Tab-separated table of C-alpha atoms in Angstrom:
chain	number	residue	atom	x	y	z
R	24	MET	CA	98.136	102.695	127.409
R	25	VAL	CA	100.060	104.211	124.525
R	26	VAL	CA	103.768	103.483	124.206
R	27	ASP	CA	105.760	105.535	121.658
R	28	ASP	CA	108.692	107.608	121.720
R	29	SER	CA	107.455	110.359	119.661
R	30	VAL	CA	105.655	112.818	121.825
R	31	VAL	CA	103.586	114.009	118.863
R	32	PHE	CA	102.437	110.517	117.853
R	33	ARG	CA	101.641	109.696	121.376
R	34	GLU	CA	99.314	112.692	121.488
R	35	VAL	CA	97.687	111.902	118.124
R	36	LEU	CA	96.960	108.336	119.055
R	37	SER	CA	95.858	109.119	122.705
R	38	ARG	CA	93.522	111.887	121.729
R	39	GLY	CA	92.181	109.978	118.690
R	40	ILE	CA	91.228	106.742	120.442
R	41	SER	CA	89.951	108.607	123.606
R	42	SER	CA	87.276	110.181	121.292
R	43	ASP	CA	85.484	106.994	121.690
R	44	LEU	CA	83.505	107.105	124.799
R	45	ASN	CA	84.142	103.473	125.559
R	46	ILE	CA	87.898	103.893	125.567
R	47	GLU	CA	89.963	105.581	128.251
R	48	VAL	CA	93.798	106.220	127.792
R	49	VAL	CA	94.955	105.709	131.326
R	50	ALA	CA	98.660	106.360	130.770
R	51	THR	CA	101.265	107.212	127.935
R	52	ALA	CA	104.731	106.086	127.974
R	53	LYS	CA	107.789	107.133	125.998
R	54	ASP	CA	109.780	103.934	126.224
R	55	PRO	CA	109.616	100.453	127.653
R	56	TYR	CA	111.060	101.343	131.073
R	57	ASP	CA	108.633	104.105	131.352
R	58	ALA	CA	105.857	101.683	130.282
R	59	ARG	CA	106.922	98.922	132.728
R	60	ASP	CA	106.403	101.399	135.752
R	61	LYS	CA	103.029	102.628	134.358
R	62	ILE	CA	101.741	99.178	133.715
R	63	ILE	CA	102.121	98.387	137.470
R	64	GLU	CA	100.772	101.605	138.442
R	65	PHE	CA	97.749	101.839	135.946
R	66	GLU	CA	96.994	98.269	135.057
R	67	PRO	CA	95.737	98.973	131.537
R	68	ASP	CA	93.395	96.534	129.910
R	69	VAL	CA	95.225	97.035	126.407
R	70	MET	CA	98.550	98.384	125.372
R	71	THR	CA	99.614	99.851	122.071
R	72	CYS	CA	103.497	99.753	121.356
R	73	ASP	CA	105.709	101.025	118.917
R	74	VAL	CA	108.355	98.757	117.513
R	75	GLU	CA	111.252	101.069	117.035
R	76	MET	CA	112.087	102.819	120.355
R	77	PRO	CA	115.100	103.965	122.343
R	78	LYS	CA	116.654	101.790	125.177
R	79	MET	CA	114.659	98.696	124.200
R	80	ASN	CA	112.702	97.847	121.079
R	81	GLY	CA	109.164	96.867	121.146
R	82	ILE	CA	109.676	93.261	120.287
R	83	GLU	CA	112.016	92.784	123.250
R	84	PHE	CA	109.693	94.548	125.557
R	85	ILE	CA	106.877	92.381	124.535
R	86	LYS	CA	109.180	89.227	125.170
R	87	ARG	CA	109.951	90.451	128.707
R	88	LEU	CA	106.448	91.776	129.466
R	89	MET	CA	104.341	88.769	128.712
R	90	PRO	CA	105.481	86.186	131.189
R	91	GLN	CA	105.127	88.773	134.131
R	92	TYR	CA	102.267	91.016	132.842
R	93	PRO	CA	100.195	89.299	130.160
R	94	LEU	CA	97.992	91.754	128.476
R	95	PRO	CA	96.823	92.430	124.885
R	96	VAL	CA	99.278	94.228	122.843
R	97	ILE	CA	98.563	95.948	119.389
R	98	VAL	CA	101.816	96.927	117.642
R	99	VAL	CA	101.888	100.120	115.799
R	100	SER	CA	104.650	99.986	113.033
R	101	THR	CA	105.843	101.134	109.775
R	102	VAL	CA	105.648	98.593	106.995
R	103	SER	CA	108.173	96.042	108.296
R	104	SER	CA	108.364	92.308	108.561
R	105	MET	CA	109.363	93.099	112.424
R	106	VAL	CA	105.621	93.176	113.079
R	107	PHE	CA	105.556	89.280	112.700
R	108	ASP	CA	108.434	89.101	115.233
R	109	ALA	CA	106.189	91.116	117.544
R	110	MET	CA	103.266	88.726	116.949
R	111	ASN	CA	105.503	85.838	117.585
R	112	ALA	CA	106.493	87.409	120.852
R	113	GLY	CA	103.015	87.684	121.885
R	114	ALA	CA	101.245	90.643	120.527
R	115	ILE	CA	97.823	89.952	119.175
R	116	ASP	CA	97.519	92.386	116.376
R	117	PHE	CA	99.184	95.292	114.383
R	118	VAL	CA	98.388	98.467	112.640
R	119	THR	CA	100.583	100.479	110.045
R	120	LYS	CA	101.453	103.669	111.008
R	121	PRO	CA	99.798	106.526	108.971
R	122	ASP	CA	101.386	109.274	106.948
R	123	VAL	CA	100.929	112.120	109.544
R	124	ARG	CA	100.871	114.859	106.611
R	125	SER	CA	97.466	113.241	105.344
R	126	VAL	CA	94.402	114.221	107.622
R	127	LYS	CA	92.504	111.433	105.693
R	128	ASN	CA	95.094	108.785	106.656
R	129	ILE	CA	95.322	109.816	110.206
R	130	GLU	CA	91.403	109.554	110.477
R	131	ALA	CA	91.411	106.035	108.898
R	132	PHE	CA	94.175	104.936	111.210
R	133	ILE	CA	92.388	106.220	114.347
R	134	ASN	CA	89.104	104.411	113.202
R	135	GLU	CA	91.096	101.387	112.786
R	136	MET	CA	92.900	101.548	116.122
R	137	ILE	CA	89.517	102.196	117.917
R	138	LEU	CA	88.189	98.939	116.374
R	139	LYS	CA	91.308	97.004	117.246
R	140	VAL	CA	91.590	98.299	120.666
R	141	LYS	CA	87.865	97.114	121.375
R	142	ILE	CA	88.661	93.608	119.890
R	143	ALA	CA	91.753	93.454	121.852
R	144	SER	CA	90.073	94.178	125.230
R	145	ASN	CA	88.128	90.821	124.692
R	146	ALA	CA	91.225	88.794	123.506
R	147	LYS	CA	93.004	86.083	125.214
R	148	VAL	CA	96.736	86.344	125.740
R	149	PHE	CA	98.736	83.147	125.851
R	150	HIS	CA	101.633	81.453	124.622
R	151	LEU	CA	101.440	78.034	122.579
R	152	LYS	CA	104.038	75.421	123.746
R	153	SER	CA	106.901	75.663	121.305
R	154	VAL	CA	107.346	72.425	119.271
R	155	ASP	CA	110.311	71.745	116.991
R	156	PRO	CA	108.910	72.600	113.474
R	157	LEU	CA	111.099	69.868	112.159
R	158	GLN	CA	109.004	67.264	114.159
R	159	LYS	CA	106.266	67.126	111.379
R	160	ILE	CA	103.433	64.758	111.171
R	161	MET	CA	104.322	62.077	108.983
R	162	GLY	CA	101.408	60.876	106.712
R	163	ASN	CA	100.852	59.464	103.455
R	164	SER	CA	102.067	61.088	100.292
R	165	TYR	CA	98.737	62.233	98.481
R	166	THR	CA	98.877	61.852	94.759
R	167	ASN	CA	95.204	63.005	94.220
R	168	GLY	CA	95.759	66.562	92.850
R	169	SER	CA	91.981	67.131	93.328
R	170	ARG	CA	92.328	67.553	97.183
R	171	ILE	CA	92.593	71.100	98.455
R	172	ILE	CA	92.765	72.768	101.911
R	173	ALA	CA	91.318	76.187	102.403
R	174	ILE	CA	91.969	78.253	105.712
R	175	GLY	CA	90.591	81.515	106.780
R	176	ALA	CA	91.513	83.649	109.851
R	177	SER	CA	91.761	87.254	111.153
R	178	THR	CA	92.858	88.566	114.516
R	179	GLY	CA	95.574	86.341	115.940
R	180	GLY	CA	95.562	84.510	112.599
R	181	THR	CA	99.131	84.906	111.509
R	182	GLU	CA	100.510	82.985	114.396
R	183	ALA	CA	97.625	80.362	114.319
R	184	ILE	CA	98.401	79.708	110.663
R	185	TYR	CA	101.933	79.360	111.149
R	186	ASN	CA	101.357	76.938	114.098
R	187	VAL	CA	99.367	74.775	111.786
R	188	LEU	CA	101.716	75.041	108.688
R	189	LYS	CA	104.867	74.276	110.445
R	190	HIS	CA	103.750	70.805	111.378
R	191	LEU	CA	102.826	69.873	107.729
R	192	PRO	CA	105.317	68.195	105.348
R	193	GLY	CA	105.707	68.776	101.573
R	194	SER	CA	103.380	65.928	100.636
R	195	ILE	CA	100.317	67.857	101.839
R	196	PRO	CA	97.564	68.702	99.110
R	197	GLY	CA	97.828	72.484	98.029
R	198	ILE	CA	96.540	75.104	100.684
R	199	VAL	CA	94.816	78.395	99.947
R	200	ILE	CA	94.673	81.122	102.632
R	201	VAL	CA	92.716	84.293	103.279
R	202	GLN	CA	94.132	86.218	106.394
R	203	HIS	CA	92.698	89.620	107.120
R	204	ILE	CA	95.929	91.572	106.689
R	205	PRO	CA	97.051	94.979	105.168
R	206	PRO	CA	98.493	95.048	101.523
R	207	ASP	CA	102.347	94.648	101.523
R	208	PHE	CA	102.140	92.640	104.790
R	209	SER	CA	100.545	89.724	102.938
R	210	ARG	CA	103.677	89.419	100.866
R	211	MET	CA	105.929	89.659	103.773
R	212	PHE	CA	103.543	87.088	105.623
R	213	ALA	CA	103.926	84.608	102.800
R	214	GLU	CA	107.803	84.942	102.644
R	215	ARG	CA	107.989	84.514	106.277
R	216	LEU	CA	106.032	81.121	105.986
R	217	ASN	CA	107.959	80.092	103.319
R	218	ASN	CA	111.269	80.390	105.227
R	219	SER	CA	110.030	78.836	108.448
R	220	THR	CA	107.943	75.885	107.088
R	221	ALA	CA	108.544	72.868	104.837
R	222	LEU	CA	106.038	74.344	102.396
R	223	LYS	CA	106.354	76.361	99.236
R	224	VAL	CA	104.503	79.800	100.351
R	225	LYS	CA	103.719	82.668	98.159
R	226	GLU	CA	101.305	85.496	97.751
R	227	ALA	CA	98.965	84.596	95.128
R	228	ARG	CA	98.524	86.069	91.618
R	229	THR	CA	95.751	85.352	89.157
R	230	GLY	CA	96.847	82.339	86.995
R	231	ASP	CA	98.732	80.762	89.703
R	232	TYR	CA	98.154	76.838	89.799
R	233	LEU	CA	98.120	75.195	93.060
R	234	GLU	CA	100.472	72.275	93.420
R	235	LYS	CA	101.128	69.678	96.294
R	236	GLY	CA	103.056	71.123	99.041
R	237	GLN	CA	102.221	74.648	97.983
R	238	VAL	CA	100.448	77.543	99.966
R	239	LEU	CA	98.890	80.517	98.219
R	240	VAL	CA	98.097	83.526	100.446
R	241	ALA	CA	95.575	86.232	99.267
R	242	PRO	CA	96.963	89.490	98.605
R	243	GLY	CA	96.076	92.029	101.267
R	244	ASP	CA	93.829	94.104	99.215
R	245	ARG	CA	92.328	91.566	96.780
R	246	HIS	CA	89.655	88.939	97.027
R	247	MET	CA	90.843	85.254	96.010
R	248	LYS	CA	88.813	82.592	94.260
R	249	ILE	CA	89.684	79.125	92.824
R	250	LYS	CA	88.663	77.771	89.631
R	251	LYS	CA	89.177	74.063	88.584
R	252	VAL	CA	90.949	73.826	85.351
R	253	GLY	CA	91.443	70.229	84.158
R	254	GLY	CA	92.654	68.445	87.277
R	255	LYS	CA	94.175	71.516	88.857
R	256	TYR	CA	92.979	74.480	90.713
R	257	ARG	CA	93.864	78.012	89.578
R	258	THR	CA	93.670	81.393	91.525
R	259	GLU	CA	91.871	84.434	90.524
R	260	CYS	CA	92.830	87.626	92.506
R	261	PHE	CA	90.671	90.658	92.019
R	262	GLU	CA	89.757	94.060	93.321
R	263	GLY	CA	86.046	94.291	94.793
R	264	ASP	CA	84.006	95.845	97.613
R	265	LYS	CA	84.488	94.693	101.090
R	266	VAL	CA	82.543	91.504	102.024
R	267	ASN	CA	81.550	91.214	105.491
R	268	GLY	CA	83.742	94.232	106.177
R	269	HIS	CA	86.895	92.689	104.431
R	270	CYS	CA	88.795	92.424	101.367
R	271	PRO	CA	90.060	89.899	100.948
R	272	SER	CA	87.132	87.940	102.257
R	273	VAL	CA	87.182	84.351	103.723
R	274	ASP	CA	83.532	83.912	102.484
R	275	VAL	CA	84.596	84.730	98.906
R	276	LEU	CA	87.375	82.049	99.096
R	277	PHE	CA	85.281	79.444	100.887
R	278	GLU	CA	82.387	79.955	98.487
R	279	SER	CA	84.557	79.336	95.366
R	280	VAL	CA	86.084	76.172	97.000
R	281	ALA	CA	82.625	74.761	97.702
R	282	LYS	CA	81.537	75.155	94.158
R	283	GLU	CA	84.864	74.141	92.531
R	284	ALA	CA	86.159	71.518	94.914
R	285	GLY	CA	83.099	70.211	96.678
R	286	HIS	CA	83.957	66.833	98.689
R	287	GLN	CA	87.473	67.014	97.699
R	288	ALA	CA	88.043	69.972	100.025
R	289	ILE	CA	88.844	70.566	103.769
R	290	GLY	CA	87.871	73.972	105.185
R	291	ILE	CA	89.424	75.397	108.248
R	292	ILE	CA	88.361	78.600	110.175
R	293	LEU	CA	90.653	80.086	112.742
R	294	THR	CA	90.808	82.677	115.257
R	295	GLY	CA	89.183	85.972	114.252
R	296	MET	CA	86.495	88.780	115.167
R	297	GLY	CA	83.397	88.806	113.383
R	298	TYR	CA	81.743	86.436	111.121
R	299	ASP	CA	83.621	86.253	107.880
R	300	GLY	CA	83.870	82.772	106.435
R	301	ALA	CA	80.928	81.205	108.438
R	302	LYS	CA	78.563	80.967	105.720
R	303	GLY	CA	81.291	80.005	103.080
R	304	LEU	CA	82.358	77.162	105.496
R	305	LEU	CA	78.743	75.970	105.725
R	306	SER	CA	78.407	76.069	101.974
R	307	MET	CA	81.622	73.782	101.837
R	308	ARG	CA	80.194	71.352	104.254
R	309	ARG	CA	76.927	71.149	102.304
R	310	LYS	CA	78.953	70.279	99.270
R	311	GLY	CA	80.519	67.302	101.072
R	312	ALA	CA	83.792	69.079	102.411
R	313	ARG	CA	85.297	68.260	105.701
R	314	THR	CA	85.235	71.216	108.005
R	315	ILE	CA	87.251	72.250	111.150
R	316	GLY	CA	86.774	75.031	113.482
R	317	GLN	CA	89.297	76.150	116.033
R	318	ASP	CA	88.002	75.859	119.454
R	319	GLU	CA	87.389	78.749	122.217
R	320	GLY	CA	90.232	77.688	124.493
R	321	SER	CA	93.029	78.100	121.883
R	322	SER	CA	91.379	81.155	119.912
R	323	VAL	CA	92.810	84.790	120.584
R	324	VAL	CA	89.407	85.830	119.469
R	325	TYR	CA	86.530	83.295	119.427
R	326	GLY	CA	84.471	85.209	116.949
R	327	MET	CA	84.638	83.672	113.338
R	328	PRO	CA	85.014	79.913	114.484
R	329	LYS	CA	82.114	80.487	117.037
R	330	VAL	CA	79.683	81.782	114.417
R	331	ALA	CA	80.789	79.009	112.046
R	332	PHE	CA	80.113	76.388	114.814
R	333	ASN	CA	76.801	77.900	115.850
R	334	ILE	CA	75.250	77.731	112.351
R	335	GLY	CA	76.475	74.112	111.747
R	336	ALA	CA	79.307	74.840	109.379
R	337	VAL	CA	81.785	73.026	111.532
R	338	GLU	CA	82.047	69.257	111.510
R	339	LYS	CA	84.989	68.951	114.006
R	340	GLN	CA	86.016	71.507	116.450
R	341	ALA	CA	89.664	71.252	117.846
R	342	SER	CA	92.328	73.189	119.565
R	343	LEU	CA	95.007	74.745	117.362
R	344	GLN	CA	97.566	72.129	118.634
R	345	GLN	CA	95.257	69.196	117.477
R	346	ILE	CA	94.344	70.693	114.050
R	347	PRO	CA	97.589	69.633	112.005
R	348	ARG	CA	96.975	65.996	112.850
R	349	LEU	CA	93.156	66.280	112.202
R	350	ILE	CA	93.974	67.381	108.846
R	351	TYR	CA	95.679	64.284	108.281
R	352	THR	CA	92.945	62.219	109.808
R	353	LEU	CA	90.435	63.727	107.495
R	354	LEU	CA	92.729	63.245	104.398
R	355	ASP	CA	93.144	59.617	105.252
R	356	GLU	CA	89.428	59.135	105.684
R	357	GLY	CA	88.971	60.746	102.063
């Protein structure tokens, strides 16, 4: 079901995704109240939802909808940090609205929507128990600047990453992250994490040095590697072809961590469709790194973690709720 207050955009989106023989648009709705009635009538498998609508915005609608009618929601929005509020409310993914004056942009948007709808049709919808983010795990203060944590994620990853980082204190070794995310949103995502966790989070730039308690997020249109310089790690962000269908690619980051950090690293692969990061995590494990994979039960999409587990890249599999404490266990074990 397509929910958007613009009749033109509803038509463009409905016709576009219906061009795929595996997708049927069973209904469209002009606002959340119209959508509520049609959800009951048509029982859609997936819903696309605009953020800014009359009568009730998309975020409030998702909050009210999920407890009664949990279904995968893809948010369609202009470039705005509001998409992360929608993800927090229960949406599983988001897509940026195209410039409707450009046929090329519309075609790229429709192709992306078709892919996202197919992924969403197999995604889990659930809410993690809310835990006070101030109740962090208290562990040792790690003075070894050679320790590093690398995280990779895709669909469902923005909330998964937040639910890991919010439990970690400023004494944690530096963290590097690749989240499959569009340009502009990577900066907003980093700022949101910076404002809602005890860690210093920023979008990475070439030449940034990773410090204790700091998190560097790969830009949405650049690969990210690390390089060991003296006793510290420096980031390199660069344009390049897609790897495993993605730029940034988790594999690109993990392979560099395997090479530069070896046994000093912890690698974590979280929810996401596809296989990006699996081979890189295996390289990390072969170099002596400790590795963690999110389990099926807590993954929105058990794709990337499943492939990593199946090829032997995952040393320890855990639920999202268990991962923060597991990080500390592995750090204490050395």
